[in-house]
């Protein structure tokens, strides 16, 4: 049963089953039921379906897809304040902020190219190329494909080449956003890979991701959400994302 911590009312599958301080136990209890939500367990995570208009699930959730046999490498967790729960996921489509917020890590310079974006039913897919350079030497080259499966889950596939192709890896990251309060969001990043031999690379990747996420988090607390901001032509991916989210 589910028990209210304030008055102690208890609810079961059929509705209200107990009011602890009710004097006349012979009378029937009020016909009150709690709202129910459809849930599923995928990739060792419990997902809950919520629709603003109360509609049933519109698609079958498949977080890892063909990579469901990958090894779990670990996870990183973040708690952030922002004006709208769509903003953490929006960063992946907001190509313009890469050049200001994610242009470097210490002496390492990062270059970004938005290669492609498309809306495919319940998914918004964005492909970005990234290069990490130190004094002109290319350390990492990566293709990053972010497939947003609704507003709360993004499947990020990263194919990386280290030291001019000497080492290669393919990883999948599930980026999940859960609203905690009106202005507080819980972010979870679960990392998966093809082989346990790539674990050292995966650990480095998790560190790099956490550094970049924390950069965004520090700015989101003061960022103002605008329903209809001004755009320029280079922000077509961001426009497509916002239309998709709505």
CSV table of C-alpha atoms in Angstrom, one decimal:
chain,number,residue,atom,x,y,z
A,1,UNK,CA,0.0,0.0,0.0
A,2,UNK,CA,0.9,3.7,-0.4
A,3,UNK,CA,0.5,5.6,2.9
A,4,UNK,CA,0.2,9.4,3.2
A,5,UNK,CA,2.9,10.6,5.6
A,6,UNK,CA,0.7,13.6,6.8
A,7,UNK,CA,-2.6,11.9,7.8
A,8,UNK,CA,-1.8,8.2,7.4
A,9,UNK,CA,-4.4,7.4,4.8
A,10,UNK,CA,-3.6,4.2,3.0
A,11,UNK,CA,-4.3,3.4,-0.6
A,12,UNK,CA,-4.2,0.0,-2.4
A,13,UNK,CA,-4.9,-1.2,-5.9
A,14,UNK,CA,-8.6,-0.5,-5.6
A,15,UNK,CA,-8.3,2.8,-3.9
A,16,UNK,CA,-8.6,4.1,-0.3
A,17,UNK,CA,-8.3,1.2,2.2
A,18,UNK,CA,-7.7,2.8,5.6
A,19,UNK,CA,-8.1,6.1,7.6
A,20,UNK,CA,-6.4,5.5,10.9
A,21,UNK,CA,-8.4,8.1,13.0
A,22,UNK,CA,-11.9,7.3,11.6
A,23,UNK,CA,-14.2,6.6,14.6
A,24,UNK,CA,-17.0,4.7,12.8
A,25,UNK,CA,-15.3,1.7,11.2
A,26,UNK,CA,-18.6,0.2,10.0
A,27,UNK,CA,-19.2,2.8,7.3
A,28,UNK,CA,-17.8,2.4,3.9
A,29,UNK,CA,-14.7,4.4,3.0
A,30,UNK,CA,-14.9,7.2,0.5
A,31,UNK,CA,-14.3,6.1,-3.1
A,32,UNK,CA,-11.0,7.8,-3.6
A,33,UNK,CA,-8.2,6.5,-5.9
A,34,UNK,CA,-4.7,7.7,-6.5
A,35,UNK,CA,-3.6,8.5,-10.1
A,36,UNK,CA,-1.7,5.6,-11.7
A,37,UNK,CA,1.2,5.7,-14.0
A,38,UNK,CA,2.5,3.2,-16.5
A,39,UNK,CA,6.1,2.2,-15.9
A,40,UNK,CA,8.6,-0.1,-17.5
A,41,UNK,CA,12.1,-1.3,-16.6
A,42,UNK,CA,14.7,-1.0,-19.3
A,43,UNK,CA,18.5,-0.8,-19.1
A,44,UNK,CA,18.3,-1.4,-15.3
A,45,UNK,CA,16.3,1.8,-14.9
A,46,UNK,CA,12.6,2.3,-14.1
A,47,UNK,CA,10.9,4.7,-16.5
A,48,UNK,CA,7.5,6.4,-15.8
A,49,UNK,CA,5.2,7.6,-18.6
A,50,UNK,CA,3.6,11.0,-18.0
A,51,UNK,CA,1.5,12.9,-20.6
A,52,UNK,CA,0.1,16.4,-19.9
A,53,UNK,CA,-3.3,15.3,-21.5
A,54,UNK,CA,-3.4,11.9,-19.9
A,55,UNK,CA,-2.8,10.0,-23.1
A,56,UNK,CA,-1.4,6.4,-23.1
A,57,UNK,CA,2.2,5.7,-24.2
A,58,UNK,CA,2.7,6.6,-27.9
A,59,UNK,CA,5.7,4.4,-28.5
A,60,UNK,CA,7.7,1.4,-27.1
A,61,UNK,CA,10.7,2.6,-25.1
A,62,UNK,CA,14.0,1.0,-26.3
A,63,UNK,CA,16.9,3.0,-24.6
A,64,UNK,CA,19.8,0.9,-25.8
A,65,UNK,CA,18.4,-0.4,-29.0
A,66,UNK,CA,20.8,-2.8,-30.8
A,67,UNK,CA,23.4,-2.1,-28.1
A,68,UNK,CA,21.5,-3.7,-25.3
A,69,UNK,CA,24.2,-6.3,-24.9
A,70,UNK,CA,26.8,-3.6,-24.0
A,71,UNK,CA,28.6,-3.6,-20.7
A,72,UNK,CA,27.6,-1.0,-18.0
A,73,UNK,CA,30.6,1.2,-17.3
A,74,UNK,CA,29.2,3.5,-14.6
A,75,UNK,CA,27.2,6.6,-14.1
A,76,UNK,CA,27.4,10.2,-13.1
A,77,UNK,CA,24.7,12.2,-11.3
A,78,UNK,CA,24.1,15.9,-11.2
A,79,UNK,CA,21.5,18.1,-9.5
A,80,UNK,CA,20.8,21.5,-11.1
A,81,UNK,CA,18.5,24.5,-10.9
A,82,UNK,CA,17.1,25.8,-14.1
A,83,UNK,CA,14.0,27.6,-15.3
A,84,UNK,CA,12.6,24.7,-17.4
A,85,UNK,CA,13.1,20.9,-17.4
A,86,UNK,CA,13.6,20.9,-21.1
A,87,UNK,CA,16.9,22.9,-20.9
A,88,UNK,CA,19.3,20.2,-19.9
A,89,UNK,CA,18.4,18.2,-23.0
A,90,UNK,CA,18.2,21.3,-25.2
A,91,UNK,CA,21.9,21.8,-24.8
A,92,UNK,CA,22.6,19.0,-27.3
A,93,UNK,CA,20.7,21.0,-30.0
A,94,UNK,CA,22.0,24.4,-28.9
A,95,UNK,CA,25.0,24.4,-31.2
A,96,UNK,CA,25.8,28.1,-30.6
A,97,UNK,CA,26.7,27.6,-26.9
A,98,UNK,CA,29.4,25.0,-27.7
A,99,UNK,CA,31.7,27.7,-28.9
A,100,UNK,CA,31.3,29.8,-25.7
A,101,UNK,CA,30.9,27.2,-22.9
A,102,UNK,CA,32.7,24.1,-24.3
A,103,UNK,CA,35.5,25.6,-26.3
A,104,UNK,CA,38.3,24.3,-24.1
A,105,UNK,CA,39.4,22.1,-21.1
A,106,UNK,CA,42.5,23.7,-19.8
A,107,UNK,CA,45.1,23.8,-22.5
A,108,UNK,CA,43.0,21.4,-24.7
A,109,UNK,CA,41.0,23.2,-27.4
A,110,UNK,CA,37.7,21.7,-28.5
A,111,UNK,CA,36.3,22.2,-32.0
A,112,UNK,CA,32.6,21.5,-32.9
A,113,UNK,CA,30.7,21.0,-36.1
A,114,UNK,CA,26.9,20.4,-36.3
A,115,UNK,CA,26.7,17.9,-39.1
A,116,UNK,CA,23.0,16.9,-39.2
A,117,UNK,CA,19.7,17.1,-37.4
A,118,UNK,CA,16.3,15.5,-38.1
A,119,UNK,CA,13.0,14.9,-36.4
A,120,UNK,CA,11.8,11.3,-36.7
A,121,UNK,CA,8.5,10.7,-35.0
A,122,UNK,CA,9.0,10.7,-31.2
A,123,UNK,CA,12.8,11.2,-31.7
A,124,UNK,CA,14.9,14.2,-32.4
A,125,UNK,CA,18.4,13.2,-33.7
A,126,UNK,CA,21.4,15.5,-33.7
A,127,UNK,CA,24.9,14.6,-35.1
A,128,UNK,CA,27.9,16.6,-33.9
A,129,UNK,CA,31.6,16.2,-34.7
A,130,UNK,CA,34.1,17.1,-32.0
A,131,UNK,CA,37.9,17.5,-32.0
A,132,UNK,CA,40.2,17.8,-28.9
A,133,UNK,CA,43.6,19.3,-29.7
A,134,UNK,CA,46.6,20.1,-27.6
A,135,UNK,CA,49.1,22.5,-29.3
A,136,UNK,CA,47.7,21.5,-32.6
A,137,UNK,CA,48.0,17.8,-32.0
A,138,UNK,CA,44.7,16.0,-32.4
A,139,UNK,CA,44.1,13.9,-29.2
A,140,UNK,CA,40.5,12.9,-29.8
A,141,UNK,CA,38.1,12.9,-32.7
A,142,UNK,CA,34.5,12.0,-32.0
A,143,UNK,CA,31.2,11.6,-33.8
A,144,UNK,CA,28.4,12.2,-31.3
A,145,UNK,CA,24.8,11.2,-32.2
A,146,UNK,CA,22.1,12.3,-29.7
A,147,UNK,CA,18.7,10.7,-30.2
A,148,UNK,CA,16.1,12.2,-27.9
A,149,UNK,CA,13.4,9.7,-27.1
A,150,UNK,CA,10.9,12.1,-25.7
A,151,UNK,CA,11.7,14.9,-23.2
A,152,UNK,CA,13.3,12.8,-20.5
A,153,UNK,CA,15.7,10.5,-22.2
A,154,UNK,CA,18.5,10.9,-24.7
A,155,UNK,CA,20.6,8.1,-26.2
A,156,UNK,CA,24.0,9.4,-27.0
A,157,UNK,CA,26.2,7.3,-29.2
A,158,UNK,CA,29.9,8.4,-29.3
A,159,UNK,CA,32.4,6.9,-31.7
A,160,UNK,CA,35.8,8.1,-30.8
A,161,UNK,CA,39.3,7.9,-32.3
A,162,UNK,CA,42.2,8.7,-30.0
A,163,UNK,CA,45.7,9.8,-31.1
A,164,UNK,CA,45.0,9.8,-34.9
A,165,UNK,CA,43.2,6.4,-34.9
A,166,UNK,CA,45.6,4.5,-32.7
A,167,UNK,CA,42.7,3.7,-30.3
A,168,UNK,CA,39.1,3.5,-31.2
A,169,UNK,CA,36.0,3.1,-29.1
A,170,UNK,CA,32.2,3.1,-29.3
A,171,UNK,CA,30.1,4.1,-26.3
A,172,UNK,CA,26.5,4.7,-25.5
A,173,UNK,CA,25.3,7.1,-22.8
A,174,UNK,CA,21.7,7.3,-21.6
A,175,UNK,CA,21.2,10.9,-20.5
A,176,UNK,CA,18.0,11.2,-18.3
A,177,UNK,CA,16.3,14.2,-16.8
A,178,UNK,CA,13.9,13.9,-13.9
A,179,UNK,CA,12.1,17.0,-12.5
A,180,UNK,CA,12.4,17.2,-8.7
A,181,UNK,CA,10.7,20.5,-8.1
A,182,UNK,CA,9.5,23.3,-10.4
A,183,UNK,CA,13.1,24.6,-10.8
A,184,UNK,CA,15.3,21.6,-9.8
A,185,UNK,CA,16.2,18.8,-12.1
A,186,UNK,CA,18.0,15.5,-11.5
A,187,UNK,CA,20.4,14.5,-14.3
A,188,UNK,CA,21.7,10.9,-14.6
A,189,UNK,CA,24.2,9.7,-17.2
A,190,UNK,CA,24.6,5.9,-17.6
A,191,UNK,CA,27.6,4.8,-19.7
A,192,UNK,CA,27.8,1.6,-21.7
A,193,UNK,CA,30.5,0.1,-24.0
A,194,UNK,CA,31.2,-2.9,-26.2
A,195,UNK,CA,34.1,-4.3,-24.3
A,196,UNK,CA,35.4,-4.4,-20.7
A,197,UNK,CA,38.9,-3.7,-22.3
A,198,UNK,CA,37.7,-0.2,-23.0
A,199,UNK,CA,37.0,0.6,-19.4
A,200,UNK,CA,40.0,2.9,-18.9
A,201,UNK,CA,38.9,4.9,-22.0
A,202,UNK,CA,35.3,4.9,-20.6
A,203,UNK,CA,36.5,6.3,-17.3
A,204,UNK,CA,38.3,9.1,-19.1
A,205,UNK,CA,35.2,9.8,-21.2
A,206,UNK,CA,33.0,10.0,-18.0
A,207,UNK,CA,35.4,12.6,-16.5
A,208,UNK,CA,35.3,14.7,-19.7
A,209,UNK,CA,31.5,14.5,-19.9
A,210,UNK,CA,31.1,15.5,-16.2
A,211,UNK,CA,33.4,18.5,-16.7
A,212,UNK,CA,31.3,19.8,-19.6
A,213,UNK,CA,28.0,19.1,-17.8
A,214,UNK,CA,29.1,21.0,-14.8
A,215,UNK,CA,29.9,24.0,-17.0
A,216,UNK,CA,26.3,24.0,-18.2
A,217,UNK,CA,24.9,23.5,-14.7
A,218,UNK,CA,26.8,26.5,-13.3
A,219,UNK,CA,25.1,28.7,-15.9
A,220,UNK,CA,21.6,27.2,-15.8
A,221,UNK,CA,20.9,28.6,-12.3
A,222,UNK,CA,20.9,32.1,-13.8
A,223,UNK,CA,19.7,31.4,-17.3
A,224,UNK,CA,16.3,32.8,-18.2
A,225,UNK,CA,13.9,30.7,-20.2
A,226,UNK,CA,12.0,32.6,-23.0
A,227,UNK,CA,9.1,31.1,-24.8
A,228,UNK,CA,9.9,32.9,-28.1
A,229,UNK,CA,13.5,34.0,-28.2
A,230,UNK,CA,15.2,35.6,-31.2
A,231,UNK,CA,17.0,33.2,-33.5
A,232,UNK,CA,19.6,33.4,-36.3
A,233,UNK,CA,19.9,31.1,-39.3
A,234,UNK,CA,22.7,29.1,-37.7
A,235,UNK,CA,20.3,27.9,-34.9
A,236,UNK,CA,17.9,25.8,-37.1
A,237,UNK,CA,18.7,22.7,-35.0
A,238,UNK,CA,17.6,24.5,-31.8
A,239,UNK,CA,14.4,25.7,-33.5
A,240,UNK,CA,13.7,22.1,-34.7
A,241,UNK,CA,14.3,20.8,-31.1
A,242,UNK,CA,11.9,23.3,-29.5
A,243,UNK,CA,9.2,22.5,-32.1
A,244,UNK,CA,9.8,18.8,-31.4
A,245,UNK,CA,9.5,19.3,-27.6
A,246,UNK,CA,6.3,21.3,-27.9
